[in-house]
Each structure stands twice: as C-alpha cells, then as structure tokens.
Amino acid sequence: QFLPGVQTASSIRNSTVNGLPQSSISITLDGVNIQDNTLKTTDGFFTIAGRRKDMLISGGVNVYPAEIEGELLIHPAVQDAAVVGVSDPVWGERGVAFVVPVTGAMLSVDEVIAHARRNLAAFKVPTRWKVVEALPRTPTQRIAYHLLK
C-alpha cells in the first residue's frame, strides 16, 4: 500500500520485444489505473519507456514517443517537442513530431531530422514534422497530446 487509506493494486506482465526484456506495470490508486511500459537495461535495471496509452505501433513495433522527444530535446535549437501517432493504412501508425524552436534560433527541420536519424533507430524517426510556436498545454502545464492528433 502506497498511502494509508488509499486503495491500491499492482501487477507486472513480462514479455520480450526485439530480444530485450520488457515489462508492463499496472498500478491502480483509488480506482485510477496507470499503465507504464518499462525496458530492462543490460545492467538489470528497469527504465520507464513511456505510458502505454502514448505508445504507437508502427509496422508491428512498439515506439515510445517519450524516447523520441527526449532525443529531439537534446538538439540545441529545439526548446520543446512532442510526438504523436497518427493512423497509417500500411504501417498501422506513423509518428508526427511537433517541435518548438528556441527563441531567436533558426530551426532547420532538415537538421533536426538528420539529428533524429543519427540518434534513433530508423523505425522511430517520425515521418511528418511540424514547427510550431508553442505546444498546447493542460491547466497543469502538461502537453495536451490529444489536441495534436
């Protein structure tokens, strides 16, 4: 039990993705269910790969937008980034990246795509890119992904 008086339940489901151990962790707190996907690193630790509801499946492969966003944010001209999955008749889903340039920076989409291709597996690189002034936010300042789809 996490907190006194809070009803909780949890479960872990193990599987293998591309030869790497993967777990799906499901935690319920007072009736609210949170499901995260984790990957087991080579040194035996689990890292959160992203929320299951945010994961997109492209060509039968799980793609975690949080991993792609983290890589895009490393680029010096990118202030903010979000990746969502959109329906694709051939691949099931494809990634669409929304990037916000650093104030005053000249953001070259080709340069950001090249950065993504250097640092991500080919199937993780989004196929559509949009440069935007800002990402939509919820009242708690989280990215409103549902507005980007």
mmCIF file of C-alpha atoms in Angstrom:
data_model
loop_
_atom_site.group_PDB
_atom_site.id
_atom_site.type_symbol
_atom_site.label_atom_id
_atom_site.label_comp_id
_atom_site.label_asym_id
_atom_site.label_seq_id
_atom_site.Cartn_x
_atom_site.Cartn_y
_atom_site.Cartn_z
ATOM 1 C CA GLN A 1 0.000 0.000 0.000
ATOM 2 C CA PHE A 2 1.426 3.379 -1.075
ATOM 3 C CA LEU A 3 -0.547 5.725 1.191
ATOM 4 C CA PRO A 4 -2.689 4.992 4.253
ATOM 5 C CA GLY A 5 -6.361 4.855 3.307
ATOM 6 C CA VAL A 6 -5.705 4.688 -0.463
ATOM 7 C CA GLN A 7 -6.862 1.512 -2.167
ATOM 8 C CA THR A 8 -4.101 0.166 -4.421
ATOM 9 C CA ALA A 9 -3.423 -2.787 -6.672
ATOM 10 C CA SER A 10 -0.497 -3.531 -8.939
ATOM 11 C CA SER A 11 0.576 -6.109 -11.491
ATOM 12 C CA ILE A 12 3.595 -6.714 -13.679
ATOM 13 C CA ARG A 13 3.470 -8.523 -17.029
ATOM 14 C CA ASN A 14 6.756 -9.599 -18.602
ATOM 15 C CA SER A 15 7.475 -10.108 -22.303
ATOM 16 C CA THR A 16 10.274 -9.720 -24.825
ATOM 17 C CA VAL A 17 10.466 -7.045 -27.553
ATOM 18 C CA ASN A 18 13.234 -7.331 -30.159
ATOM 19 C CA GLY A 19 15.059 -9.697 -27.808
ATOM 20 C CA LEU A 20 15.002 -7.214 -24.900
ATOM 21 C CA PRO A 21 13.031 -7.868 -21.704
ATOM 22 C CA GLN A 22 10.031 -5.590 -21.368
ATOM 23 C CA SER A 23 7.510 -5.275 -18.573
ATOM 24 C CA SER A 24 4.159 -3.633 -18.410
ATOM 25 C CA ILE A 25 3.426 -2.234 -14.968
ATOM 26 C CA SER A 26 -0.152 -1.520 -13.992
ATOM 27 C CA ILE A 27 -0.921 0.364 -10.776
ATOM 28 C CA THR A 28 -4.387 1.321 -9.573
ATOM 29 C CA LEU A 29 -4.721 4.100 -6.978
ATOM 30 C CA ASP A 30 -8.250 4.664 -5.687
ATOM 31 C CA GLY A 31 -9.711 3.381 -8.945
ATOM 32 C CA VAL A 32 -7.376 5.330 -11.276
ATOM 33 C CA ASN A 33 -5.337 2.955 -13.423
ATOM 34 C CA ILE A 34 -1.835 3.959 -14.558
ATOM 35 C CA GLN A 35 -0.031 1.733 -17.043
ATOM 36 C CA ASP A 36 3.636 2.227 -17.897
ATOM 37 C CA ASN A 37 5.877 0.238 -20.186
ATOM 38 C CA THR A 38 9.385 -0.440 -18.963
ATOM 39 C CA LEU A 39 12.518 -1.831 -20.569
ATOM 40 C CA LYS A 40 15.142 -3.832 -18.700
ATOM 41 C CA THR A 41 18.629 -2.432 -19.285
ATOM 42 C CA THR A 42 21.692 -4.636 -19.759
ATOM 43 C CA ASP A 43 22.729 -3.954 -16.148
ATOM 44 C CA GLY A 44 19.400 -5.288 -14.836
ATOM 45 C CA PHE A 45 17.540 -2.057 -14.088
ATOM 46 C CA PHE A 46 14.113 -1.170 -15.424
ATOM 47 C CA THR A 47 13.575 2.217 -17.049
ATOM 48 C CA ILE A 48 10.180 3.679 -17.860
ATOM 49 C CA ALA A 49 9.833 3.796 -21.629
ATOM 50 C CA GLY A 50 6.529 5.648 -21.602
ATOM 51 C CA ARG A 51 2.848 5.415 -20.873
ATOM 52 C CA ARG A 52 1.128 2.513 -22.591
ATOM 53 C CA LYS A 53 -1.631 4.834 -23.878
ATOM 54 C CA ASP A 54 1.000 7.057 -25.570
ATOM 55 C CA MET A 55 2.846 4.193 -27.274
ATOM 56 C CA LEU A 56 2.325 3.844 -31.008
ATOM 57 C CA ILE A 57 2.708 0.657 -33.003
ATOM 58 C CA SER A 58 4.327 1.089 -36.395
ATOM 59 C CA GLY A 59 4.772 -1.980 -38.567
ATOM 60 C CA GLY A 60 4.232 -4.204 -35.520
ATOM 61 C CA VAL A 61 6.991 -2.485 -33.497
ATOM 62 C CA ASN A 62 6.355 -0.567 -30.262
ATOM 63 C CA VAL A 63 7.525 3.046 -30.499
ATOM 64 C CA TYR A 64 7.659 5.207 -27.375
ATOM 65 C CA PRO A 65 7.148 8.930 -28.074
ATOM 66 C CA ALA A 66 8.914 9.880 -24.813
ATOM 67 C CA GLU A 67 12.161 8.368 -26.119
ATOM 68 C CA ILE A 68 11.920 10.315 -29.386
ATOM 69 C CA GLU A 69 11.009 13.548 -27.595
ATOM 70 C CA GLY A 70 13.992 13.151 -25.279
ATOM 71 C CA GLU A 71 16.313 12.838 -28.246
ATOM 72 C CA LEU A 72 14.792 15.851 -30.022
ATOM 73 C CA LEU A 73 15.200 17.991 -26.898
ATOM 74 C CA ILE A 74 18.950 17.382 -26.976
ATOM 75 C CA HIS A 75 19.179 19.385 -30.214
ATOM 76 C CA PRO A 76 20.341 22.918 -29.304
ATOM 77 C CA ALA A 77 17.733 24.672 -31.470
ATOM 78 C CA VAL A 78 14.755 22.728 -30.038
ATOM 79 C CA GLN A 79 13.054 24.202 -26.968
ATOM 80 C CA ASP A 80 10.138 21.768 -26.766
ATOM 81 C CA ALA A 81 8.940 18.684 -28.615
ATOM 82 C CA ALA A 82 6.006 16.299 -28.754
ATOM 83 C CA VAL A 83 5.427 13.156 -30.811
ATOM 84 C CA VAL A 84 2.052 11.568 -31.504
ATOM 85 C CA GLY A 85 0.950 8.607 -33.544
ATOM 86 C CA VAL A 86 -1.426 9.013 -36.465
ATOM 87 C CA SER A 87 -3.195 6.277 -38.358
ATOM 88 C CA ASP A 88 -1.401 4.851 -41.400
ATOM 89 C CA PRO A 89 -3.002 2.340 -43.807
ATOM 90 C CA VAL A 90 0.278 0.456 -44.370
ATOM 91 C CA TRP A 91 2.168 0.679 -41.058
ATOM 92 C CA GLY A 92 -0.754 0.949 -38.596
ATOM 93 C CA GLU A 93 0.596 4.174 -37.112
ATOM 94 C CA ARG A 94 3.262 6.721 -38.000
ATOM 95 C CA GLY A 95 4.943 9.309 -35.803
ATOM 96 C CA VAL A 96 4.346 13.025 -36.205
ATOM 97 C CA ALA A 97 6.804 15.341 -34.436
ATOM 98 C CA PHE A 98 5.927 18.840 -33.272
ATOM 99 C CA VAL A 99 8.972 20.951 -32.442
ATOM 100 C CA VAL A 100 9.189 24.395 -30.864
ATOM 101 C CA PRO A 101 12.355 26.328 -31.741
ATOM 102 C CA VAL A 102 14.448 28.070 -29.112
ATOM 103 C CA THR A 103 13.577 31.791 -29.106
ATOM 104 C CA GLY A 104 15.729 33.540 -31.721
ATOM 105 C CA ALA A 105 17.153 30.293 -33.110
ATOM 106 C CA MET A 106 16.962 29.394 -36.783
ATOM 107 C CA LEU A 107 15.470 25.910 -36.719
ATOM 108 C CA SER A 108 16.131 23.824 -39.796
ATOM 109 C CA VAL A 109 13.722 20.888 -39.952
ATOM 110 C CA ASP A 110 16.222 19.019 -42.160
ATOM 111 C CA GLU A 111 18.862 19.447 -39.448
ATOM 112 C CA VAL A 112 16.513 18.125 -36.742
ATOM 113 C CA ILE A 113 15.547 15.158 -38.940
ATOM 114 C CA ALA A 114 19.253 14.418 -39.518
ATOM 115 C CA HIS A 115 19.811 14.600 -35.741
ATOM 116 C CA ALA A 116 16.958 12.123 -35.189
ATOM 117 C CA ARG A 117 18.294 9.755 -37.860
ATOM 118 C CA ARG A 118 21.775 9.807 -36.277
ATOM 119 C CA ASN A 119 20.469 9.032 -32.804
ATOM 120 C CA LEU A 120 17.373 6.864 -33.254
ATOM 121 C CA ALA A 121 16.592 3.601 -34.989
ATOM 122 C CA ALA A 122 15.103 4.219 -38.435
ATOM 123 C CA PHE A 123 11.627 2.966 -37.430
ATOM 124 C CA LYS A 124 11.489 5.518 -34.577
ATOM 125 C CA VAL A 125 12.136 8.611 -36.711
ATOM 126 C CA PRO A 126 8.842 10.461 -37.273
ATOM 127 C CA THR A 127 7.658 10.664 -40.872
ATOM 128 C CA ARG A 128 5.941 14.048 -40.533
ATOM 129 C CA TRP A 129 7.334 17.173 -38.883
ATOM 130 C CA LYS A 130 5.705 20.424 -37.855
ATOM 131 C CA VAL A 131 7.413 23.501 -36.434
ATOM 132 C CA VAL A 132 5.058 25.309 -34.055
ATOM 133 C CA GLU A 133 5.348 28.389 -31.833
ATOM 134 C CA ALA A 134 4.140 26.512 -28.745
ATOM 135 C CA LEU A 135 2.668 23.170 -27.742
ATOM 136 C CA PRO A 136 -0.877 23.070 -26.349
ATOM 137 C CA ARG A 137 -0.887 22.643 -22.562
ATOM 138 C CA THR A 138 -3.361 21.498 -19.949
ATOM 139 C CA PRO A 139 -4.107 23.680 -16.899
ATOM 140 C CA THR A 140 -1.340 21.749 -15.071
ATOM 141 C CA GLN A 141 1.115 22.611 -17.893
ATOM 142 C CA ARG A 142 1.379 19.078 -19.309
ATOM 143 C CA ILE A 143 1.413 18.712 -23.077
ATOM 144 C CA ALA A 144 -2.155 18.223 -24.364
ATOM 145 C CA TYR A 145 -1.342 15.381 -26.754
ATOM 146 C CA HIS A 146 -4.987 14.814 -27.660
ATOM 147 C CA LEU A 147 -5.046 18.280 -29.284
ATOM 148 C CA LEU A 148 -2.105 17.392 -31.528
ATOM 149 C CA LYS A 149 -3.734 14.332 -33.105
#
